[in-house]
Amino acid sequence: MSAVQLAASSSQQTPHRRRSARPLVCLLVYAILLLGLAVTLVPFIWILLTSLKPASEIVRIPPTFFPERWTLDSYRTIFTDPKVPLARFYFNSAFVAISRVLITLFTSSLAGYIFAKYTFRGKNLLFGFILVQLMIPFQVVMIPAYLILVQLRLIDTLWGLIIPSMVDAFGIFLMRQFISTFPNDLLDAARIDGAGEFTLYRRVVMPNLGAPLATLGIFTFMATWNDYLWPLIVITTHERRTLPLLLTWYTSQHGQRYDLTMAASILVLLPILVVYIFFQRWIVRGVALTGMK
Amino acid sequence: MTQAVMARHAGEPRKERSGLRPGQRVFVWGSLIPIFLYLGVFALFPMVWVVVLSFFNYSPVRVGDGPLGLGGRNPFIGLDNFAAMFADTRAGQIFRISVKNTLIFAFLVLVVNLAITLPLAVLVESVHNRVKGLFRAIYFLPTVSSAVAVAIMWGYVYHPQQGLLNNFIKLIGLTPPKAWLTDPSAFVFGVPLAMIAVIIAYVWMDFGYNLVIFIAALQGIPHELRDAAHIDGATGWSEFFHITIPLLRPTLLLVCTLTMISSFQVFVIFQVMTGGGPQNQTRSLTMEIYENAFRYQAMGWAASMSLVLFAMVLIVTLVQFRILRTDWEY
């Protein structure tokens, strides 16, 4: 207690010395941060190393951390398994994710622009409906959503994963917030130049939406890529599975073969990690900005 | 076109109030009508329909004779589904267990999450800018990872013999539990061990969100305030409790609400790691809804349970609004 007070009183006189005067505190801070880093990374590293071990080494007790013999056997087994046409599953996941991103970006920016820049009767009511939508968890409406898909004959199709989520309330909300700050003069200038309203949206508004479109696009992509519950309900045919579904199916087939299941996990994690490495700044900033979850 | 522009300029003050010119009308309603027709089918209808279903003993395998398969062999049963939640039947018991589990999970996740993210955010914020970004990026990594892969990974980490965790515990000379995920008789402070294990895995996966939000909020605190506190003799601890925490109150409230609401909805990690076991100790409400609706096809019963989930989310949201309204700090 008194030591802390002493440190404080010394920093009071010379604020510059504060950091250098407490090397121990600084060291402790870094020690804790590095410990956190280890806890975050070690599970990933461990499954990566597990996937590089031969099958005989997996069952050893106690297990080895680093492989005694490095091998790509597990990956080779997965790639050559006729029951696992990997390209097919990557295509399924990518097709659904990219379609949803493109459609969501279009509908969100269009509706967000209209709610931000036009005045019309019923606007508050309609936007209120969007806000209410934000509060409804997917699990609450998934049963009726399923029954609608049955009526539309979209069960067990990839379109069944895309069509129910073409309009995103959060996306509309985010875009409206951003476009509200957009100067009206620019829009009016384009109008005087004879631009129609849709041209205005396409040529003036859209090119200025880079940052929010990127943020919304990346989040939609990751959410779709990692989605599990809805595909689990909709998809039944093996060839139409998305990657997370493939992963649980594969794990159920090869329960104790941890070299294989961990290699499969790595294969599912890899694309999203690549996306993350490239767009890390946008993603982290997006969360900080929107409190997205 | 120019005429329209001229007309708009002539009627400038009127435009703000009375809405749209003909060209704009086509654009606005031409865009909004399809969007809201779509939302009517895929958003409004499901909200209404889930309420309707909760009053029926509905199963899609039976054909009813009314509209949308209701009536006849899918009879209207009034509030019976809700009464069944309190009844002393197997289904009622499991439902109540799942609600209890979900509440325990959400509460403990919130406590553990805040206990980690808030101090960690302060530490990350205090280090040099160049490494700050790196720490933040890596801490955020688990949140972008596929939940299924993370759940499978943690299932292996918890493996009794081969798992990383038990071998680490042995390495530092302690006795590990004999099974993390499958032993129904293991409890820690009255909470099932399997539940603790799921909570740890979930917090590991999810803490990056709150961390990033807290770091952003800390960066928003004006330096003058901290400097003033230092001049008044505030130490690290008292600065944290008397300056940082009060100024973070709105953020803290937002984070608590979001964390609670998203914890209510967790499905994947329970389903993949424990499947609700052992002895329903980790059965969550969303799992219960999913299994009844899509495995047992008891969709009326499941619909009434999903309304309970909605009520839980609504209560947390309303409490948040209430606190926000009555409690403006600055």
Coordinates of C-alpha atoms in Angstrom, one line a residue:
Chain A
M1 CA 0.0 0.0 0.0
S2 CA 2.6 2.5 1.1
A3 CA 4.9 1.4 -1.8
V4 CA 2.1 2.0 -4.3
Q5 CA 1.5 5.4 -2.8
L6 CA 5.2 6.2 -3.0
A7 CA 5.2 5.2 -6.6
A8 CA 2.2 7.4 -7.3
S9 CA 3.7 10.4 -5.5
S10 CA 7.0 10.1 -7.5
S11 CA 5.0 9.9 -10.7
Q12 CA 3.1 13.0 -9.6
Q13 CA 6.3 15.1 -9.7
T14 CA 7.8 13.7 -12.9
P15 CA 5.2 12.1 -15.1
H16 CA 7.8 11.2 -17.7
R17 CA 9.6 8.9 -15.3
R18 CA 6.4 7.0 -14.6
R19 CA 6.9 4.2 -17.1
S20 CA 10.6 3.8 -16.8
A21 CA 10.4 4.0 -13.0
R22 CA 8.3 0.8 -12.8
P23 CA 10.0 -1.7 -15.0
L24 CA 8.6 -4.5 -12.8
V25 CA 5.0 -3.4 -13.5
C26 CA 5.8 -3.2 -17.2
L27 CA 7.3 -6.6 -17.2
L28 CA 4.3 -8.0 -15.3
V29 CA 2.0 -6.4 -17.9
Y30 CA 3.8 -8.1 -20.8
A31 CA 4.0 -11.4 -18.9
I32 CA 0.2 -11.4 -18.5
L33 CA -0.4 -10.4 -22.2
L34 CA 2.0 -13.1 -23.4
L35 CA 0.3 -15.7 -21.2
G36 CA -3.0 -14.7 -22.8
L37 CA -1.4 -15.0 -26.2
A38 CA -0.2 -18.5 -25.3
V39 CA -3.7 -19.6 -24.1
T40 CA -5.2 -18.2 -27.3
L41 CA -2.7 -19.8 -29.7
V42 CA -1.7 -23.1 -28.1
P43 CA -4.9 -25.0 -28.9
F44 CA -4.6 -24.0 -32.6
I45 CA -0.9 -25.0 -32.6
W46 CA -1.7 -28.3 -30.9
I47 CA -4.4 -29.4 -33.4
L48 CA -2.1 -28.4 -36.2
L49 CA 0.7 -30.5 -34.8
T50 CA -1.7 -33.4 -34.1
S51 CA -2.8 -33.3 -37.8
L52 CA 0.9 -33.8 -38.7
K53 CA 1.4 -36.9 -36.6
P54 CA 1.2 -40.5 -37.9
A55 CA -1.8 -42.5 -36.7
S56 CA 0.4 -44.7 -34.5
E57 CA 1.6 -41.7 -32.5
I58 CA -1.9 -40.3 -31.8
V59 CA -2.9 -43.1 -29.4
R60 CA 0.3 -42.8 -27.3
I61 CA -0.2 -41.9 -23.6
P62 CA 1.1 -39.4 -22.5
P63 CA 0.8 -37.8 -25.9
T64 CA 3.7 -36.1 -27.6
F65 CA 3.4 -32.3 -28.2
F66 CA 5.6 -32.1 -31.3
P67 CA 5.3 -35.0 -33.7
E68 CA 8.2 -37.5 -33.5
R69 CA 7.8 -38.2 -37.1
W70 CA 6.3 -35.4 -39.3
T71 CA 3.9 -36.6 -41.9
L72 CA 1.1 -35.4 -44.2
D73 CA -0.6 -38.8 -44.1
S74 CA -3.8 -37.5 -42.5
Y75 CA -4.3 -34.9 -45.2
R76 CA -3.5 -37.4 -47.9
T77 CA -6.1 -39.7 -46.4
I78 CA -8.7 -37.0 -46.5
F79 CA -7.9 -35.8 -50.0
T80 CA -8.1 -39.3 -51.5
D81 CA -11.2 -40.4 -49.6
P82 CA -13.9 -41.0 -52.3
K83 CA -16.6 -40.2 -49.7
V84 CA -15.1 -36.7 -49.2
P85 CA -15.1 -34.8 -52.4
L86 CA -13.5 -31.7 -50.8
A87 CA -13.7 -29.4 -53.8
R88 CA -17.5 -30.0 -53.8
F89 CA -17.8 -29.0 -50.1
Y90 CA -15.6 -25.9 -50.5
F91 CA -17.7 -24.9 -53.5
N92 CA -20.9 -25.3 -51.5
S93 CA -19.7 -23.2 -48.6
A94 CA -18.2 -20.5 -51.0
F95 CA -21.3 -20.4 -53.2
V96 CA -23.6 -19.8 -50.3
A97 CA -21.3 -17.3 -48.5
I98 CA -20.5 -15.3 -51.6
S99 CA -24.2 -15.2 -52.8
R100 CA -25.3 -14.1 -49.4
V101 CA -22.6 -11.4 -49.2
L102 CA -23.5 -9.9 -52.6
I103 CA -27.3 -10.0 -52.0
T104 CA -27.0 -8.6 -48.5
L105 CA -24.7 -5.7 -49.6
F106 CA -27.1 -4.8 -52.4
T107 CA -30.3 -4.9 -50.3
S108 CA -28.7 -3.2 -47.2
S109 CA -27.1 -0.3 -49.1
L110 CA -30.3 0.3 -51.2
A111 CA -32.7 0.3 -48.3
G112 CA -30.2 2.1 -46.0
Y113 CA -29.8 4.8 -48.6
I114 CA -33.6 5.2 -49.0
F115 CA -34.1 5.4 -45.2
A116 CA -31.2 7.9 -44.8
K117 CA -32.0 10.3 -47.7
Y118 CA -35.7 10.3 -48.5
T119 CA -38.7 11.5 -46.7
F120 CA -42.0 9.6 -47.3
R121 CA -45.1 8.5 -45.6
G122 CA -44.8 5.4 -43.5
K123 CA -41.0 5.7 -43.2
N124 CA -40.9 5.6 -39.4
L125 CA -43.2 2.6 -39.3
L126 CA -41.1 0.7 -41.8
F127 CA -37.8 1.6 -40.2
G128 CA -39.3 0.7 -36.8
F129 CA -40.1 -2.8 -38.2
I130 CA -36.4 -3.1 -39.2
L131 CA -35.4 -2.2 -35.6
V132 CA -37.7 -4.8 -34.2
Q133 CA -36.2 -7.3 -36.5
L134 CA -32.8 -6.7 -34.8
M135 CA -34.2 -8.0 -31.6
I136 CA -35.5 -11.3 -32.9
P137 CA -33.1 -14.2 -32.4
F138 CA -32.9 -16.6 -35.3
Q139 CA -33.7 -19.6 -33.1
V140 CA -37.1 -18.1 -32.3
V141 CA -38.3 -18.0 -35.9
M142 CA -36.4 -21.0 -37.3
I143 CA -39.4 -23.3 -37.1
P144 CA -41.7 -21.2 -39.3
A145 CA -38.7 -20.4 -41.6
Y146 CA -38.3 -24.1 -42.1
L147 CA -42.0 -24.6 -42.8
I148 CA -41.8 -21.8 -45.5
L149 CA -38.9 -23.6 -47.1
V150 CA -40.9 -26.8 -47.2
Q151 CA -43.7 -24.9 -49.0
L152 CA -41.2 -23.4 -51.5
R153 CA -39.6 -26.8 -52.1
L154 CA -36.2 -25.4 -51.1
I155 CA -35.4 -28.0 -48.4
D156 CA -32.1 -29.8 -49.1
T157 CA -30.9 -27.2 -51.6
L158 CA -28.2 -24.6 -51.3
W159 CA -30.7 -21.9 -52.3
G160 CA -32.5 -22.8 -49.1
L161 CA -29.5 -21.5 -47.2
I162 CA -29.5 -18.2 -49.2
I163 CA -33.1 -17.2 -49.9
P164 CA -34.3 -16.9 -46.2
S165 CA -31.5 -14.3 -45.5
M166 CA -31.4 -12.0 -48.4
V167 CA -32.4 -8.9 -46.4
D168 CA -30.4 -8.2 -43.2
A169 CA -32.0 -5.8 -40.7
F170 CA -28.6 -5.1 -39.1
G171 CA -27.1 -4.3 -42.6
I172 CA -29.9 -1.8 -43.4
F173 CA -29.4 -0.2 -40.0
L174 CA -25.6 0.0 -40.4
M175 CA -25.9 1.5 -43.9
R176 CA -28.5 4.0 -42.9
Q177 CA -26.3 5.2 -40.1
F178 CA -23.4 5.7 -42.4
I179 CA -25.2 7.2 -45.4
S180 CA -26.9 9.7 -43.0
T181 CA -23.5 11.5 -42.7
F182 CA -23.2 11.7 -46.4
P183 CA -23.5 15.4 -47.7
N184 CA -26.8 16.2 -49.4
D185 CA -25.1 18.7 -51.7
L186 CA -23.3 16.0 -53.6
L187 CA -26.5 14.2 -54.3
D188 CA -28.2 17.4 -55.3
A189 CA -25.3 18.4 -57.6
A190 CA -25.7 15.0 -59.4
R191 CA -29.4 15.5 -59.7
I192 CA -28.9 18.9 -61.4
D193 CA -26.6 17.1 -63.8
G194 CA -29.6 15.0 -64.7
A195 CA -28.9 11.8 -62.8
G196 CA -31.8 9.6 -62.1
E197 CA -32.4 8.3 -58.6
F198 CA -31.1 4.8 -59.2
T199 CA -28.1 6.2 -61.1
L200 CA -27.5 8.4 -58.0
Y201 CA -27.5 5.3 -55.8
R202 CA -25.2 3.3 -58.2
R203 CA -22.8 6.1 -59.3
V204 CA -22.7 8.5 -56.3
V205 CA -23.7 6.6 -53.2
M206 CA -22.2 3.2 -53.8
P207 CA -18.6 4.3 -54.6
N208 CA -18.5 6.1 -51.3
L209 CA -19.5 3.2 -49.2
G210 CA -16.2 1.3 -49.4
A211 CA -15.6 1.0 -45.6
P212 CA -19.0 0.0 -44.4
L213 CA -19.6 -2.3 -47.3
A214 CA -16.3 -4.1 -46.6
T215 CA -17.2 -4.4 -42.9
L216 CA -20.7 -5.7 -43.6
G217 CA -19.4 -8.0 -46.4
I218 CA -16.7 -9.6 -44.3
F219 CA -19.0 -10.2 -41.3
T220 CA -21.7 -11.7 -43.5
F221 CA -19.1 -13.9 -45.2
M222 CA -17.7 -15.2 -41.9
A223 CA -21.2 -15.7 -40.3
T224 CA -22.3 -17.7 -43.3
W225 CA -19.1 -19.7 -43.6
N226 CA -19.3 -20.7 -40.0
D227 CA -23.1 -21.1 -39.8
Y228 CA -24.1 -24.5 -38.5
L229 CA -27.7 -24.7 -37.1
W230 CA -29.6 -23.6 -40.3
P231 CA -27.6 -25.8 -42.7
L232 CA -28.1 -28.7 -40.2
I233 CA -31.8 -28.2 -40.5
V234 CA -32.0 -27.6 -44.2
I235 CA -29.4 -29.9 -45.8
T236 CA -29.8 -33.7 -45.8
T237 CA -27.9 -34.9 -48.9
H238 CA -24.2 -35.5 -48.3
E239 CA -23.0 -33.8 -51.4
R240 CA -24.9 -30.6 -50.5
R241 CA -23.3 -30.3 -47.1
T242 CA -21.4 -27.1 -46.2
L243 CA -18.0 -27.4 -44.5
P244 CA -19.1 -27.2 -40.9
L245 CA -21.7 -30.0 -41.6
L246 CA -19.0 -32.0 -43.3
L247 CA -16.8 -31.6 -40.3
T248 CA -19.3 -33.0 -37.8
W249 CA -20.2 -35.8 -40.2
Y250 CA -16.5 -36.7 -40.7
T251 CA -15.8 -36.6 -37.0
S252 CA -18.7 -39.0 -36.4
Q253 CA -17.2 -41.4 -38.9
H254 CA -13.7 -41.2 -37.5
G255 CA -14.3 -40.6 -33.8
Q256 CA -10.9 -41.8 -32.3
R257 CA -8.7 -40.9 -35.3
Y258 CA -7.7 -37.5 -34.0
D259 CA -5.0 -37.1 -36.6
L260 CA -7.8 -37.2 -39.3
T261 CA -10.4 -35.1 -37.4
M262 CA -7.9 -32.5 -36.5
A263 CA -6.6 -32.3 -40.1
A264 CA -10.2 -31.9 -41.2
S265 CA -10.7 -29.1 -38.7
I266 CA -7.6 -27.4 -40.0
L267 CA -9.0 -27.6 -43.6
V268 CA -12.2 -25.9 -42.4
L269 CA -10.4 -23.3 -40.4
L270 CA -7.8 -22.4 -43.0
P271 CA -9.9 -20.3 -45.5
I272 CA -11.4 -18.2 -42.8
L273 CA -7.9 -17.6 -41.3
V274 CA -6.7 -16.4 -44.7
V275 CA -9.6 -14.0 -44.9
Y276 CA -8.9 -12.8 -41.4
I277 CA -5.2 -12.2 -42.0
F278 CA -6.1 -10.0 -45.1
F279 CA -9.0 -8.2 -43.6
Q280 CA -8.0 -8.1 -39.9
R281 CA -8.0 -4.3 -39.7
W282 CA -11.5 -4.0 -41.1
I283 CA -12.9 -6.7 -38.9
V284 CA -11.5 -5.5 -35.6
R285 CA -12.4 -1.9 -36.5
G286 CA -15.9 -3.0 -37.5
V287 CA -16.5 -4.7 -34.2
A288 CA -15.2 -1.6 -32.3
L289 CA -17.4 0.6 -34.4
T290 CA -20.7 -1.3 -34.3
G291 CA -20.5 -3.5 -31.3
M292 CA -21.5 -6.3 -33.7
K293 CA -21.8 -9.8 -32.3
Chain B
M1 CA -35.5 15.5 -66.0
T2 CA -34.5 19.2 -65.9
Q3 CA -38.1 20.1 -65.4
A4 CA -38.2 17.8 -62.4
V5 CA -35.1 19.4 -61.0
M6 CA -36.6 22.9 -61.6
A7 CA -39.8 21.8 -59.9
R8 CA -37.9 20.5 -57.0
H9 CA -36.0 23.8 -56.6
A10 CA -39.2 25.8 -56.9
G11 CA -40.8 23.7 -54.1
E12 CA -37.7 23.4 -52.0
P13 CA -39.2 24.0 -48.5
R14 CA -42.2 21.8 -49.3
K15 CA -40.0 18.9 -50.3
E16 CA -38.7 18.0 -46.9
R17 CA -42.2 17.5 -45.5
S18 CA -44.4 16.2 -48.1
G19 CA -42.1 13.6 -49.6
L20 CA -41.3 12.5 -53.0
R21 CA -41.3 13.7 -56.6
P22 CA -42.7 11.3 -59.2
G23 CA -39.2 10.0 -60.2
Q24 CA -38.2 9.5 -56.6
R25 CA -41.5 7.8 -55.9
V26 CA -40.8 5.1 -58.5
F27 CA -37.3 4.6 -57.1
V28 CA -38.2 4.5 -53.4
W29 CA -41.3 2.4 -53.7
G30 CA -39.9 0.3 -56.5
S31 CA -37.1 -0.6 -54.1
L32 CA -38.9 -0.8 -50.8
I33 CA -42.0 -2.7 -51.9
P34 CA -40.1 -5.9 -53.0
I35 CA -37.9 -5.6 -49.9
F36 CA -40.8 -5.4 -47.5
L37 CA -42.9 -8.0 -49.4
Y38 CA -39.9 -10.2 -48.8
L39 CA -39.6 -9.3 -45.2
G40 CA -43.3 -9.9 -44.8
V41 CA -42.8 -13.5 -45.9
F42 CA -39.4 -14.2 -44.2
A43 CA -39.6 -12.0 -41.1
L44 CA -43.1 -10.9 -40.2
F45 CA -44.9 -14.1 -41.1
P46 CA -42.5 -16.3 -39.0
M47 CA -42.9 -14.0 -36.0
V48 CA -46.7 -14.4 -36.2
W49 CA -46.6 -18.0 -37.1
V50 CA -44.4 -19.1 -34.2
V51 CA -46.9 -17.5 -31.8
V52 CA -49.8 -19.3 -33.6
L53 CA -48.0 -22.7 -33.6
S54 CA -47.4 -22.4 -29.9
F55 CA -51.2 -22.8 -29.4
F56 CA -51.4 -26.0 -31.4
N57 CA -50.2 -29.6 -31.0
Y58 CA -48.6 -29.3 -34.4
S59 CA -46.3 -31.8 -36.1
P60 CA -45.4 -31.5 -39.8
V61 CA -45.7 -35.3 -40.2
R62 CA -49.4 -35.1 -39.5
V63 CA -51.8 -33.6 -42.1
G64 CA -54.3 -31.2 -40.6
D65 CA -57.4 -30.1 -42.4
G66 CA -57.2 -26.3 -41.7
P67 CA -55.0 -23.7 -43.4
L68 CA -51.3 -24.4 -43.3
G69 CA -51.8 -27.9 -41.9
L70 CA -53.4 -26.8 -38.7
G71 CA -56.6 -28.2 -37.2
G72 CA -57.8 -31.8 -37.4
R73 CA -55.0 -34.0 -36.4
N74 CA -52.9 -30.9 -35.4
P75 CA -55.5 -29.6 -32.9
F76 CA -55.7 -26.3 -31.2
I77 CA -54.8 -26.8 -27.5
G78 CA -54.9 -23.3 -26.1
L79 CA -52.3 -22.8 -23.5
D80 CA -51.5 -26.5 -22.9
N81 CA -48.0 -26.2 -24.3
F82 CA -47.2 -23.5 -21.7
A83 CA -48.9 -25.5 -19.0
A84 CA -46.7 -28.4 -19.9
M85 CA -43.7 -26.3 -19.1
F86 CA -44.7 -26.4 -15.4
A87 CA -46.1 -29.9 -15.4
D88 CA -44.4 -32.8 -13.6
T89 CA -43.8 -34.7 -16.8
R90 CA -40.5 -35.8 -18.3
A91 CA -40.8 -33.2 -21.1
G92 CA -41.6 -30.4 -18.5
Q93 CA -38.6 -31.4 -16.3
I94 CA -36.2 -31.4 -19.2
F95 CA -37.5 -28.1 -20.4
R96 CA -37.0 -26.6 -16.9
I97 CA -33.5 -28.1 -16.7
S98 CA -32.6 -26.6 -20.1
V99 CA -33.8 -23.1 -19.0
K100 CA -31.9 -23.4 -15.8
N101 CA -28.8 -24.5 -17.7
T102 CA -29.1 -21.7 -20.1
L103 CA -29.3 -19.1 -17.3
I104 CA -26.4 -20.6 -15.4
F105 CA -24.4 -20.7 -18.6
A106 CA -25.2 -17.1 -19.5
F107 CA -24.5 -15.8 -16.0
L108 CA -21.2 -17.5 -15.6
V109 CA -20.1 -16.7 -19.1
L110 CA -20.8 -13.0 -18.4
V111 CA -18.9 -13.0 -15.1
V112 CA -15.9 -14.9 -16.4
N113 CA -15.8 -12.9 -19.7
L114 CA -15.9 -9.5 -17.9
A115 CA -13.3 -10.7 -15.3
I116 CA -10.9 -11.4 -18.2
T117 CA -11.7 -8.9 -20.9
L118 CA -11.9 -5.7 -18.8
P119 CA -8.5 -6.0 -17.1
L120 CA -7.0 -7.4 -20.3
A121 CA -8.3 -4.4 -22.3
V122 CA -6.7 -2.0 -19.8
L123 CA -3.4 -3.9 -20.1
V124 CA -3.5 -4.0 -23.9
E125 CA -4.3 -0.3 -24.0
S126 CA -1.3 0.4 -21.8
V127 CA 1.4 -1.1 -24.0
H128 CA 3.2 0.4 -27.0
N129 CA 1.1 1.1 -30.1
R130 CA 3.1 -1.2 -32.3
V131 CA 2.5 -4.4 -30.3
K132 CA -1.0 -3.4 -29.3
G133 CA -2.4 -4.1 -32.7
L134 CA -0.7 -7.5 -32.8
F135 CA -2.1 -8.6 -29.4
R136 CA -5.5 -7.4 -30.3
A137 CA -5.4 -9.2 -33.7
I138 CA -4.4 -12.5 -32.1
Y139 CA -6.8 -12.3 -29.2
F140 CA -9.6 -11.8 -31.7
L141 CA -8.6 -14.9 -33.7
P142 CA -10.8 -17.5 -32.0
T143 CA -14.0 -15.4 -32.6
V144 CA -13.6 -15.6 -36.4
S145 CA -12.9 -19.4 -36.3
S146 CA -15.6 -21.9 -37.2
A147 CA -17.5 -22.7 -34.0
V148 CA -17.8 -26.4 -35.1
A149 CA -14.0 -26.7 -35.5
V150 CA -13.4 -24.9 -32.2
A151 CA -15.9 -27.3 -30.4
I152 CA -14.2 -30.3 -31.9
M153 CA -10.8 -28.9 -31.0
W154 CA -11.8 -28.4 -27.4
G155 CA -13.4 -31.8 -27.2
Y156 CA -9.9 -33.1 -27.9
V157 CA -8.3 -30.7 -25.5
Y158 CA -10.5 -32.1 -22.8
H159 CA -9.8 -35.7 -23.7
P160 CA -9.2 -37.6 -20.4
Q161 CA -6.0 -39.4 -21.5
Q162 CA -4.7 -37.8 -24.7
G163 CA -6.0 -34.3 -24.1
L164 CA -3.7 -31.3 -23.8
L165 CA -5.4 -30.0 -20.6
N166 CA -5.2 -33.1 -18.4
N167 CA -1.6 -33.8 -19.5
F168 CA -0.7 -30.2 -18.6
I169 CA -2.4 -30.5 -15.2
K170 CA -0.4 -33.7 -14.6
L171 CA 2.8 -32.0 -15.7
I172 CA 2.5 -29.3 -13.0
G173 CA 1.9 -32.0 -10.5
L174 CA -1.8 -31.8 -9.9
T175 CA -4.5 -34.5 -10.2
P176 CA -6.7 -33.9 -13.2
P177 CA -10.5 -34.8 -13.2
K178 CA -11.1 -38.2 -14.7
A179 CA -13.4 -36.9 -17.3
W180 CA -14.3 -33.3 -18.2
L181 CA -17.3 -33.9 -20.4
T182 CA -18.8 -37.2 -19.4
D183 CA -18.8 -37.5 -15.7
P184 CA -22.2 -36.7 -14.2
S185 CA -21.1 -36.9 -10.6
A186 CA -18.4 -34.2 -10.9
F187 CA -19.3 -30.7 -9.6
V188 CA -17.4 -27.5 -8.9
F189 CA -19.3 -25.2 -6.5
G190 CA -22.5 -27.0 -7.4
V191 CA -22.0 -26.4 -11.1
P192 CA -21.5 -29.6 -13.2
L193 CA -18.0 -30.0 -14.4
A194 CA -19.1 -30.5 -18.0
M195 CA -20.9 -27.1 -17.9
I196 CA -17.7 -25.5 -16.5
A197 CA -15.7 -27.1 -19.4
V198 CA -18.2 -25.8 -22.0
I199 CA -18.1 -22.3 -20.4
I200 CA -14.3 -22.2 -20.5
A201 CA -14.3 -23.2 -24.2
Y202 CA -17.0 -20.7 -25.0
V203 CA -15.3 -17.8 -23.2
W204 CA -12.0 -18.8 -25.0
M205 CA -13.9 -18.5 -28.3
D206 CA -15.8 -15.4 -27.6
F207 CA -13.7 -13.1 -25.4
G208 CA -12.2 -11.2 -28.4
Y209 CA -15.4 -9.4 -29.1
N210 CA -15.7 -7.7 -25.7
L211 CA -12.0 -7.1 -25.6
V212 CA -12.0 -5.2 -28.8
I213 CA -15.1 -3.2 -27.7
F214 CA -13.5 -2.3 -24.4
I215 CA -10.2 -1.3 -26.0
A216 CA -12.1 1.0 -28.4
A217 CA -14.0 2.5 -25.4
L218 CA -10.8 3.0 -23.4
Q219 CA -9.3 4.9 -26.3
G220 CA -12.3 7.2 -26.2
I221 CA -11.6 8.3 -22.6
P222 CA -10.0 11.8 -22.7
H223 CA -6.4 11.8 -21.5
E224 CA -7.1 15.0 -19.5
L225 CA -9.3 13.0 -17.1
R226 CA -6.5 10.5 -16.4
D227 CA -3.9 13.2 -16.0
A228 CA -6.2 15.1 -13.6
A229 CA -6.6 12.0 -11.6
H230 CA -2.9 11.5 -11.5
I231 CA -2.3 15.0 -10.2
D232 CA -4.9 14.3 -7.5
G233 CA -2.8 11.3 -6.5
A234 CA -4.8 8.5 -8.0
T235 CA -2.9 5.2 -8.3
G236 CA -3.4 2.5 -10.9
W237 CA -6.1 0.8 -8.9
S238 CA -8.1 3.8 -7.9
E239 CA -7.8 5.2 -11.4
F240 CA -9.3 1.9 -12.7
F241 CA -12.2 1.9 -10.2
H242 CA -13.0 5.6 -10.0
I243 CA -12.2 6.9 -13.5
T244 CA -12.2 4.0 -16.0
I245 CA -15.1 2.0 -14.8
P246 CA -17.6 4.9 -14.3
L247 CA -16.7 6.3 -17.7
L248 CA -17.1 2.8 -19.3
R249 CA -20.6 2.4 -17.8
P250 CA -22.5 2.8 -21.1
T251 CA -20.1 0.4 -22.9
L252 CA -20.2 -2.0 -20.0
L253 CA -24.0 -2.1 -20.2
L254 CA -24.0 -2.7 -23.9
V255 CA -21.4 -5.5 -23.5
C256 CA -23.3 -7.1 -20.7
T257 CA -26.5 -7.1 -22.8
L258 CA -24.9 -8.4 -25.9
T259 CA -23.0 -11.1 -24.0
M260 CA -26.2 -12.3 -22.2
I261 CA -28.3 -12.3 -25.3
S262 CA -25.8 -14.2 -27.4
S263 CA -25.1 -16.7 -24.6
F264 CA -28.9 -17.5 -24.5
Q265 CA -28.6 -18.5 -28.2
V266 CA -25.5 -20.7 -28.0
F267 CA -26.1 -24.0 -29.8
V268 CA -23.1 -25.3 -31.6
I269 CA -20.6 -25.7 -28.8
F270 CA -23.2 -27.7 -26.7
Q271 CA -24.3 -29.8 -29.5
V272 CA -20.8 -30.7 -30.7
M273 CA -18.9 -30.9 -27.4
T274 CA -21.4 -32.7 -25.1
G275 CA -24.6 -33.3 -27.0
G276 CA -26.4 -32.0 -23.9
G277 CA -24.9 -34.7 -21.7
P278 CA -24.0 -36.1 -19.2
Q279 CA -27.6 -36.6 -17.9
N280 CA -28.8 -33.3 -19.5
Q281 CA -26.4 -31.3 -17.4
T282 CA -25.4 -29.2 -20.4
R283 CA -28.7 -29.3 -22.3
S284 CA -29.4 -25.7 -23.4
L285 CA -32.7 -24.2 -24.4
T286 CA -31.7 -23.9 -28.1
M287 CA -30.7 -27.5 -28.2
E288 CA -34.0 -28.4 -26.6
I289 CA -35.9 -26.3 -29.2
Y290 CA -33.9 -27.8 -32.1
E291 CA -34.3 -31.4 -31.0
N292 CA -38.0 -31.2 -30.3
A293 CA -38.7 -29.4 -33.5
F294 CA -36.5 -31.3 -35.9
R295 CA -35.8 -34.6 -34.4
Y296 CA -39.1 -35.4 -32.7
Q297 CA -41.1 -33.1 -35.0
A298 CA -43.0 -31.7 -32.0
M299 CA -43.1 -28.2 -33.6
G300 CA -46.0 -26.8 -31.5
W301 CA -44.2 -27.6 -28.3
A302 CA -40.9 -26.3 -29.7
A303 CA -42.5 -23.1 -30.9
S304 CA -43.8 -22.4 -27.3
M305 CA -40.3 -23.0 -26.0
S306 CA -38.8 -20.6 -28.6
L307 CA -41.2 -17.9 -27.3
V308 CA -39.7 -18.5 -23.8
L309 CA -36.3 -17.8 -25.4
F310 CA -37.7 -14.7 -27.0
A311 CA -39.0 -13.5 -23.6
M312 CA -35.6 -14.0 -22.1
V313 CA -34.0 -11.9 -24.8
L314 CA -36.7 -9.3 -24.5
I315 CA -36.4 -9.0 -20.7
V316 CA -32.6 -8.4 -20.9
T317 CA -33.1 -5.8 -23.7
L318 CA -35.8 -4.0 -21.8
V319 CA -33.7 -3.9 -18.6
Q320 CA -30.9 -2.4 -20.6
F321 CA -33.2 0.3 -22.1
R322 CA -34.5 1.0 -18.6
I323 CA -31.1 1.4 -17.1
L324 CA -30.0 3.6 -20.0
R325 CA -32.9 5.9 -19.6
T326 CA -32.7 6.4 -15.8
D327 CA -28.9 6.4 -15.5
W328 CA -27.2 9.1 -17.6
E329 CA -23.8 9.4 -16.2
Y330 CA -22.5 12.2 -18.4

